Amino acid sequence: MFVRRITRAAAPVLGLAAVLVLGACGSDGGTEDTGSSGDSGSSGAATAETLRIGIMSEEGNLTPHTYATGFPGLNLTMLSYDSLMQIDENGEPQPWLAETVEGSADGLTYTLGLADGVTWHDGEPLTAEDVTFSVDYYKAGPPGRFATAMGNVSQAVAQDESTVVLTLATPDPSFQIRVLADVPILPQHIWSGIADPDLAPFDETTNVGSGPYRLVESDPGVSYSFEAYPEYFRGEPKVDELVVVQFADEAGATAALRSGEIDTMMRSISPEQIDVLRGTGTLDVIEAPEYTTTLLVFNTAVPPFDQAEFRQAVALAVDRQRLVDDVFLGAAVVGNAGWVHPDSPWYVDSVETVYDPEAAAELLDEIGLTDSDSDGVRELGGAPLSFELLVASNNALRMRLAELIGEQLAEVGIDVEVSSVEMQTLDDAVWPGYDVNLGRNYDMAMWGWSAPSQADIGQMASLVASDPAIGNLNVTGYSDPETDALAVQLDTELDPAARQQVANQLQQRIAEEVPFVSLLHPNGAYGYNPDVFGDWVSITGTGPMTKLSFIPDDGQP
C-alpha cells in the first residue's frame, strides 16, 4: 500500500569535507578504530532474510522530495537512491555513482565519469542525462534541501552517456560532501513526467531509484517495507528484506526489541538501556561516539537575547559536565563553546568552555538585570526575567536536560518554564517551514543537528551567517558583521590551511558571541539482535544506520 503524504524534505545531514578527490579511490573496507568512531563492537550474522527496524517518528513518503526528517528519514530514503559520491567509514566522500571525480584548480568545474552497469530498479540504465536532469529538476523545484544544494551549480552538461561536467557559479570547498555525496540522483524517465514533486503519485511505478533497496510498501506513521535490489551495482545486499516499524516513543521500541518484535532500532538508545540490553543474553549494543549535537538555542532578535553579554551569562551558568554525568550517565562528550566536536580534525583547543555561575551573575548585574525585590528572579524592564524553554515531548533525555538547565539558570536569577510540545510545534516555532526566511517564534529551545552536520566544517557558517543564502541553518536569527565576514571566507576558501585558520577564528567568535550553547554530543548506542544480523558498518561520527551496513564488503567505498 502506498499512502500519499505531502512533506518537504528537511533537516541537514552532511559529511566531512575533502577539497578535491581526483580519480577513483577507496578504503580497505574494514572498520577502523579512529578514536572518533570508536570500537563499534558489532558482531553476529552477516546476512539475513528479514531485518525488522524500529523508528520513533513519522517520515512521510520516502522520496527525495517528501521524506520528513534528516534522520532517519533521509537515511531510509537513501536506501533506495544513490548520490554521485558516498561517505566512507572514515567520514570522507568517495566516488560512487561517479567512478571518477576531477575538480579544476579554480574549484569551478567538476568532471564526473559515471560507473558502468548502474541500472534503475525498473532495469533502465542510469546515464549522464539522469544526472543533468536531476540538477535542473532540483533547481527548478520547490525550496528544500537539495534545491539549496544545487543552487551554486550554474550548468550541468552531459558530454556523453557516462560523462557529466558541472560548472559552479562560485568556488565551494564543501561541494563534494555537501552536494556530490548528499544529493540523490533521480531517474529522468520517471520524474520528467511529474510537474510538482510534492504532488507526485506514490506507487510502484514512480518509486524507482538506483539504491540497494526498493521501497515496496509505504504506510507513513505505521511501517515501510524494502526489498533488496539483486542487480545493485555495488553487489547484492546482505539482507533480503527490511521492515521498518514506527513506535510512539523509545520505551515502546525498546520493549519491542527485548520481546523480539523488532531486531534493531534506528535511533540511539538511552544510556541506562545499554547494560540492560546486554544483560538479556540475546541482544548486543554497538557503541561509538557520534557528532550529533544537542543545543540550547535562543531567539537573538528579542531582548535580552539580542545582547551577547546576556547569552554569555547563560552559557557560563550551564554546567555541561553535569548534564553529561547526570542525564547521559557519562555516555556523551561535553559540548565545545566553539561548536566543533572535540574529536573533529577542525577542532581548535584554544577555545575555552567555561562553567562559572558567579561570573554569570556578575555579567547579569553589569547589564542591569538585577533582583530588586529579592524574590530570587531578576527583572527586565520591571518584569520578572522569565522565559519559556521549548522541548520536544517525544525526547525524554532532552526533557531531563531542559529541567536541569532550568534549575541551573534559576541559581543565577533567570526563571525558566519548560514547555513540552509536539515535535511539529517545536519545528514551527524554531524553524518554520525549514526556512530561516520565515522567522521564528520562541525564547529558548532544546534543539540539535544530526550527526553528519558536524563533519562538514562549512556547516558552521550556515549556523551563524545572517545571509540566508549561507546561513540557511541560522535558526537563532543571529547577525554580526564580523561573524558574517568569517562565514563568507569559510564558505569559499579552497586552500585547506587557510580554511583551517578561518575555521579557528570562527570557532573563537562563536565562543565569544554565543549565538547558541553547545551542550553535549551523545555517544551512539544502537541495540540489536546479533542472531538476526550483526555485520554493521559504522561511519565516523554518524553511526551504523546507513546503506553501508547492507552492502557487501567488496562494494564498500
XYZ file of C-alpha atoms in Angstrom:
557
model
C 0.000 0.000 0.000
C 1.271 3.447 -0.939
C -0.209 6.347 1.001
C 0.411 9.811 -0.403
C 1.649 12.382 2.089
C 2.926 15.850 1.181
C 6.002 16.540 3.281
C 9.001 18.678 2.445
C 12.494 17.316 2.876
C 14.113 18.818 5.953
C 16.967 18.679 8.425
C 20.546 18.628 7.336
C 22.684 15.551 7.069
C 26.017 16.411 5.626
C 29.528 14.998 5.905
C 33.274 15.519 6.199
C 34.933 17.745 3.596
C 37.797 16.880 1.320
C 38.729 19.654 -1.063
C 39.411 17.524 -4.124
C 39.179 13.837 -4.988
C 40.871 13.067 -8.289
C 40.033 9.696 -9.782
C 38.587 6.623 -8.111
C 39.767 5.921 -4.598
C 38.574 3.925 -1.613
C 39.308 2.272 1.677
C 40.147 -1.290 2.509
C 36.566 -1.911 3.582
C 37.466 -2.723 7.180
C 36.064 -0.980 10.234
C 38.775 1.313 11.565
C 39.079 2.446 15.185
C 39.985 6.082 14.601
C 39.401 7.463 18.056
C 36.356 9.407 16.938
C 34.394 6.499 15.598
C 35.398 4.227 18.454
C 35.183 0.426 18.506
C 31.707 -0.450 17.354
C 31.981 -3.976 18.756
C 29.365 -5.191 16.267
C 29.232 -8.909 15.617
C 26.716 -11.501 14.575
C 25.030 -12.852 11.452
C 26.469 -11.444 8.223
C 23.281 -11.943 6.208
C 19.574 -12.100 6.924
C 16.317 -12.803 5.127
C 14.377 -10.150 7.059
C 15.549 -7.403 9.417
C 12.890 -5.535 11.415
C 13.851 -1.994 12.399
C 12.144 0.361 14.839
C 11.803 4.131 14.337
C 10.157 6.766 16.554
C 8.942 9.378 14.091
C 6.732 9.603 11.025
C 8.927 10.003 7.942
C 6.421 10.704 5.187
C 6.723 9.072 1.794
C 10.356 8.237 1.254
C 11.318 10.055 -1.925
C 13.971 12.805 -2.206
C 11.178 15.401 -2.202
C 8.908 14.020 0.513
C 10.937 12.399 3.287
C 10.235 14.091 6.609
C 13.480 14.473 8.582
C 17.228 14.302 8.100
C 17.483 11.301 10.402
C 16.170 8.725 9.960
C 14.064 9.920 7.020
C 16.927 10.712 4.675
C 18.830 7.563 5.698
C 15.774 5.486 4.807
C 15.302 7.348 1.532
C 18.928 6.774 0.585
C 18.422 3.027 0.835
C 16.539 3.444 -2.454
C 18.604 6.216 -4.053
C 22.280 6.955 -4.659
C 24.430 10.059 -4.811
C 27.409 10.708 -7.060
C 29.785 10.255 -4.129
C 29.359 8.340 -0.881
C 30.692 8.931 2.626
C 33.016 6.100 3.675
C 33.691 4.664 7.150
C 36.113 7.471 7.932
C 33.591 10.153 7.017
C 35.314 11.034 3.722
C 33.456 11.399 0.393
C 34.451 8.748 -2.149
C 33.390 8.122 -5.769
C 30.138 6.167 -6.012
C 27.768 6.629 -8.953
C 30.588 8.762 -10.280
C 33.541 6.403 -10.629
C 35.896 9.327 -11.172
C 35.632 12.874 -9.830
C 38.002 15.510 -11.183
C 37.954 19.062 -9.881
C 39.574 22.019 -11.602
C 42.242 24.078 -9.841
C 39.915 27.071 -9.514
C 37.180 24.921 -7.944
C 34.608 25.914 -10.560
C 34.407 22.768 -12.714
C 33.868 19.108 -11.840
C 34.103 16.361 -14.444
C 32.362 13.147 -13.407
C 32.840 9.757 -15.044
C 29.894 7.502 -14.178
C 30.327 3.893 -13.109
C 29.479 1.176 -15.630
C 26.465 -1.072 -15.294
C 24.313 1.046 -12.984
C 20.603 0.470 -13.524
C 17.409 1.802 -12.055
C 15.094 -0.563 -10.203
C 12.998 -0.971 -13.348
C 16.057 -2.109 -15.330
C 16.643 1.121 -17.261
C 20.311 2.256 -17.389
C 21.429 5.246 -15.314
C 23.110 7.758 -17.644
C 24.620 11.222 -17.653
C 21.244 12.563 -18.796
C 19.743 11.430 -15.484
C 22.393 13.425 -13.631
C 21.881 16.624 -15.606
C 18.110 16.200 -15.342
C 18.404 15.840 -11.550
C 20.416 19.053 -11.262
C 17.895 21.037 -13.309
C 14.870 19.420 -11.656
C 16.030 20.254 -8.146
C 16.947 23.812 -9.145
C 13.532 24.395 -10.723
C 11.597 22.636 -7.983
C 10.186 23.817 -4.653
C 12.520 25.114 -1.928
C 14.232 22.390 0.018
C 17.479 20.796 0.978
C 18.511 19.640 -2.476
C 17.326 22.773 -4.273
C 19.612 24.703 -1.929
C 22.480 22.286 -2.535
C 22.188 22.647 -6.306
C 21.806 26.419 -6.190
C 25.503 27.015 -6.881
C 25.565 24.751 -9.957
C 25.229 27.122 -12.894
C 25.380 24.459 -15.594
C 25.218 20.673 -15.922
C 26.241 19.171 -19.289
C 26.295 15.543 -20.423
C 29.343 15.166 -22.656
C 28.365 11.597 -23.452
C 26.338 8.813 -21.811
C 28.798 8.418 -18.941
C 30.440 11.844 -18.533
C 28.983 14.897 -16.813
C 30.538 18.332 -16.392
C 29.227 20.530 -13.577
C 30.073 24.226 -13.541
C 29.767 26.208 -10.309
C 28.949 29.896 -10.013
C 31.437 30.299 -7.149
C 34.068 28.020 -5.624
C 32.674 25.736 -2.930
C 35.216 23.867 -0.780
C 32.389 21.709 0.619
C 30.934 20.811 -2.773
C 31.943 17.162 -2.684
C 30.438 16.491 0.723
C 27.522 18.911 0.615
C 26.367 18.163 -2.928
C 28.066 15.227 -4.623
C 27.875 12.971 -1.561
C 24.474 14.182 -0.444
C 22.057 14.795 -3.326
C 20.191 11.729 -4.646
C 20.110 11.267 -8.417
C 16.638 10.900 -9.958
C 15.561 8.785 -12.967
C 14.639 11.181 -15.757
C 12.181 8.763 -17.342
C 10.133 8.780 -14.121
C 10.367 12.319 -12.751
C 10.229 14.192 -16.050
C 6.506 13.468 -16.065
C 5.951 14.863 -12.566
C 5.394 18.623 -12.713
C 5.043 19.134 -8.957
C 7.203 16.757 -6.898
C 5.126 17.443 -3.780
C 2.049 16.119 -5.604
C 3.649 13.097 -7.238
C 1.663 9.835 -7.135
C 3.433 7.454 -4.777
C 3.145 3.950 -6.163
C 5.242 1.160 -7.657
C 5.607 2.968 -10.984
C 7.140 6.152 -9.574
C 9.068 4.667 -6.656
C 12.178 3.880 -8.703
C 15.741 4.527 -7.589
C 19.176 3.027 -8.132
C 19.946 2.100 -4.499
C 20.384 -1.293 -2.857
C 16.708 -1.428 -1.832
C 13.357 -0.640 -3.388
C 10.520 0.617 -1.208
C 7.631 -1.750 -1.933
C 5.170 -0.855 0.852
C 4.717 2.565 2.427
C 2.250 3.448 5.168
C 3.641 6.615 6.805
C 3.079 6.629 10.534
C 2.887 2.826 10.599
C 5.522 0.969 8.594
C 7.679 0.660 5.456
C 8.958 -2.415 3.633
C 12.040 -2.552 1.422
C 13.134 -5.365 -0.877
C 16.767 -5.893 -1.884
C 17.636 -4.984 -5.465
C 19.729 -8.005 -6.560
C 21.248 -6.159 -9.550
C 22.693 -3.363 -7.407
C 25.950 -2.205 -8.958
C 27.855 -2.495 -5.666
C 26.731 -6.072 -5.102
C 23.635 -7.898 -3.907
C 22.567 -6.545 -0.483
C 23.276 -8.648 2.613
C 19.670 -8.502 3.878
C 16.800 -9.562 1.610
C 14.051 -7.516 3.241
C 13.963 -4.529 5.604
C 10.750 -3.916 7.536
C 10.634 -0.542 9.307
C 8.024 -0.150 12.056
C 7.100 3.117 13.780
C 6.675 3.321 17.559
C 5.344 6.196 19.626
C 8.489 6.519 21.715
C 11.768 4.912 22.701
C 10.148 2.951 25.537
C 7.818 1.173 23.126
C 10.576 0.478 20.619
C 12.940 -0.801 23.319
C 10.245 -3.108 24.673
C 9.683 -4.421 21.150
C 13.418 -5.045 20.772
C 13.547 -7.000 24.028
C 10.499 -9.063 23.081
C 11.842 -9.886 19.615
C 9.177 -7.934 17.738
C 11.977 -5.926 16.097
C 15.677 -6.708 15.642
C 17.222 -3.226 15.954
C 16.369 0.496 16.236
C 17.471 3.384 14.038
C 17.736 5.774 16.980
C 20.352 5.520 19.684
C 19.066 4.050 22.936
C 19.171 5.838 26.284
C 22.416 5.336 28.252
C 20.668 3.410 31.041
C 19.481 0.831 28.490
C 22.978 -0.219 27.370
C 23.683 -2.632 30.237
C 20.036 -3.682 30.390
C 20.004 -4.851 26.778
C 23.361 -6.560 27.046
C 22.143 -8.285 30.179
C 19.366 -10.045 28.285
C 21.856 -12.508 26.863
C 20.265 -12.252 23.413
C 20.913 -8.614 22.499
C 24.042 -6.543 21.986
C 24.820 -2.825 21.587
C 27.010 -1.017 19.055
C 28.704 1.897 20.823
C 30.556 4.733 19.095
C 30.915 8.474 19.705
C 28.867 10.499 17.254
C 28.790 14.089 16.057
C 25.122 14.615 16.921
C 24.786 17.982 18.656
C 22.401 18.941 21.437
C 21.997 22.708 21.715
C 20.288 25.383 23.760
C 19.194 27.906 21.128
C 17.995 31.493 21.597
C 15.848 33.847 19.579
C 18.547 36.512 19.305
C 16.146 39.006 17.730
C 14.358 39.680 21.040
C 15.666 41.209 24.311
C 17.685 40.284 26.247
C 18.863 37.517 23.903
C 19.968 40.237 21.495
C 22.795 41.091 23.934
C 25.952 38.996 23.720
C 26.591 39.606 27.439
C 23.285 38.003 28.388
C 23.927 34.999 26.168
C 27.415 34.710 27.666
C 25.894 34.708 31.153
C 23.535 31.884 30.224
C 26.423 29.833 28.827
C 28.508 30.422 31.978
C 25.600 29.285 34.165
C 25.137 25.939 32.405
C 27.211 23.082 33.825
C 27.718 20.929 30.726
C 29.685 18.270 32.588
C 26.798 17.789 34.997
C 24.426 17.368 32.059
C 26.672 14.639 30.674
C 27.069 12.911 34.039
C 23.529 13.174 35.403
C 21.447 12.763 32.260
C 23.670 10.720 29.945
C 25.489 8.790 32.688
C 28.789 9.793 31.099
C 27.833 8.441 27.656
C 28.322 11.787 25.902
C 31.025 14.337 25.091
C 30.845 17.790 26.677
C 29.888 20.412 24.107
C 32.550 22.829 22.914
C 31.804 26.554 23.189
C 33.099 26.922 19.629
C 30.616 24.343 18.249
C 33.102 21.876 16.699
C 33.221 18.373 18.191
C 36.459 17.807 20.156
C 37.247 14.732 18.031
C 36.925 16.620 14.753
C 40.110 17.427 12.798
C 38.793 21.012 12.654
C 38.642 21.421 16.439
C 40.867 24.117 17.955
C 41.752 23.571 21.604
C 42.445 27.243 22.316
C 38.689 27.845 22.625
C 37.709 27.519 26.268
C 34.425 26.097 27.512
C 33.805 27.544 30.971
C 31.303 26.899 33.762
C 31.270 29.812 36.229
C 27.892 30.777 37.747
C 29.487 33.567 39.807
C 30.834 35.188 36.657
C 27.391 34.718 35.081
C 25.756 36.592 37.968
C 28.291 39.413 37.694
C 27.614 39.774 33.968
C 23.877 39.984 34.580
C 24.471 42.677 37.208
C 26.659 44.637 34.811
C 23.956 44.809 32.132
C 21.352 45.949 34.644
C 19.429 42.719 35.131
C 19.121 42.758 38.921
C 16.752 41.299 41.515
C 15.348 44.477 43.049
C 12.666 42.777 45.165
C 14.876 39.891 46.365
C 12.436 37.207 45.203
C 15.198 35.225 43.508
C 14.277 36.332 39.981
C 15.947 39.246 38.222
C 13.914 41.847 36.355
C 13.884 43.091 32.784
C 12.052 46.384 32.301
C 10.297 45.927 35.626
C 9.028 42.431 34.752
C 10.469 39.150 36.032
C 13.273 37.727 33.881
C 11.244 34.685 32.892
C 11.359 32.685 29.670
C 9.747 29.667 28.076
C 12.075 26.803 27.127
C 10.550 24.599 24.427
C 11.451 20.921 24.231
C 10.080 18.040 22.154
C 7.772 15.822 24.177
C 8.990 12.645 22.458
C 12.582 13.078 23.670
C 12.883 12.089 27.324
C 16.595 12.864 27.521
C 16.129 16.408 26.257
C 13.249 16.866 28.671
C 15.577 15.988 31.538
C 18.283 18.274 30.141
C 15.797 21.157 29.918
C 14.677 20.683 33.512
C 18.262 20.598 34.766
C 19.178 23.691 32.721
C 16.151 25.435 34.228
C 17.469 24.648 37.707
C 20.938 25.935 36.844
C 19.640 29.192 35.364
C 17.412 29.710 38.405
C 20.575 29.782 40.517
C 21.643 32.993 38.764
C 18.193 34.582 38.836
C 16.740 33.544 35.462
C 13.323 31.917 35.679
C 12.668 29.180 33.111
C 9.368 27.500 32.329
C 9.942 24.218 30.496
C 7.206 23.560 27.925
C 6.869 20.080 26.459
C 5.450 20.303 22.928
C 4.920 18.091 19.908
C 7.898 17.920 17.550
C 5.986 19.697 14.781
C 5.087 22.511 17.178
C 8.754 22.884 18.085
C 9.761 22.921 14.408
C 7.119 25.523 13.614
C 8.409 27.787 16.385
C 12.139 27.434 15.753
C 12.416 26.618 12.039
C 9.019 27.192 10.370
C 8.828 25.535 7.004
C 12.515 24.637 7.434
C 13.202 28.111 6.063
C 15.033 30.723 8.149
C 13.479 33.433 5.973
C 10.171 32.715 7.727
C 11.495 33.917 11.083
C 10.951 32.263 14.453
C 8.633 32.427 17.453
C 10.327 31.288 20.661
C 12.510 32.446 23.566
C 14.705 29.398 24.142
C 14.525 25.839 22.844
C 16.257 22.497 23.101
C 17.495 21.811 19.582
C 20.006 19.693 17.734
C 21.503 18.818 14.394
C 22.023 15.296 13.138
C 25.442 13.700 13.399
C 26.976 14.461 9.982
C 26.292 18.211 10.248
C 29.460 18.418 12.343
C 31.556 16.658 9.743
C 31.339 19.375 7.077
C 33.094 22.394 8.569
C 31.242 24.576 6.078
C 28.071 23.925 8.062
C 29.460 26.101 10.850
C 28.979 29.092 8.538
C 25.392 28.073 7.819
C 24.589 28.177 11.546
C 25.628 31.797 12.102
C 25.604 33.752 8.828
C 22.859 36.382 8.627
C 22.588 35.997 4.836
C 20.087 33.117 4.331
C 21.958 32.074 1.190
C 24.791 30.980 3.503
C 23.067 30.867 6.882
C 20.264 28.512 5.908
C 20.511 26.841 9.346
C 20.643 30.069 11.359
C 17.556 29.293 13.453
C 18.575 31.811 16.137
C 18.413 34.804 13.772
C 21.904 35.783 14.890
C 23.520 38.675 12.989
C 27.015 40.097 13.418
C 29.218 41.715 10.724
C 32.484 40.154 11.916
C 30.916 36.714 12.081
C 29.394 37.200 8.628
C 32.786 38.033 7.142
C 34.315 34.871 8.611
C 31.342 32.792 7.431
C 31.808 34.005 3.848
C 35.512 33.129 3.969
C 34.803 29.671 5.382
C 32.216 29.107 2.684
C 34.579 29.958 -0.187
C 38.209 29.328 0.853
C 39.697 26.460 -1.184
C 43.134 26.276 0.410
C 42.932 23.750 3.306
C 45.468 25.523 5.539
C 43.841 28.916 5.054
C 40.420 27.403 5.641
C 41.606 25.886 8.904
C 42.694 29.333 10.097
C 39.299 30.789 9.220
C 37.575 27.886 10.997
C 39.688 28.548 14.085
C 38.684 32.215 14.090
C 35.015 31.428 13.598
C 35.061 28.935 16.471
C 36.531 31.624 18.689
C 33.908 34.108 17.539
C 31.071 31.688 18.281
C 32.505 31.085 21.749
C 32.600 34.840 22.368
C 29.229 35.740 20.863
C 27.279 32.638 21.985
C 24.548 32.566 19.332
C 23.682 29.198 20.910
C 25.073 26.983 23.668
C 26.607 23.676 22.538
C 25.600 21.413 25.402
C 26.865 17.944 24.514
C 27.321 15.246 21.879
C 25.598 11.970 22.841
C 27.507 8.793 22.112
C 25.777 6.484 19.689
C 24.428 3.273 21.194
C 22.319 1.008 18.986
C 20.722 -2.152 20.304
C 20.405 -5.152 18.004
C 19.877 -8.895 17.905
C 23.159 -10.417 16.629
C 21.474 -13.742 15.841
C 19.403 -11.964 13.183
C 22.012 -9.549 11.819
C 25.211 -8.051 13.196
C 27.516 -7.161 10.298
C 27.265 -3.397 10.888
C 29.484 -0.803 9.223
C 29.811 2.338 11.352
C 30.683 5.685 9.763
C 32.878 8.004 11.819
C 30.680 10.489 13.637
C 27.487 9.157 12.036
C 26.943 5.601 13.170
C 25.823 2.336 11.546
C 22.300 3.106 10.311
C 23.166 3.738 6.658
C 23.219 1.749 3.420
C 26.865 0.796 4.013
C 25.771 -1.751 6.627
C 23.852 -3.665 3.955
C 26.370 -3.581 1.112
C 28.885 -6.437 0.595
C 32.466 -5.855 1.708
C 33.768 -5.706 -1.862
C 31.221 -2.989 -2.668
C 32.249 -0.618 0.124
C 33.625 2.810 -0.880
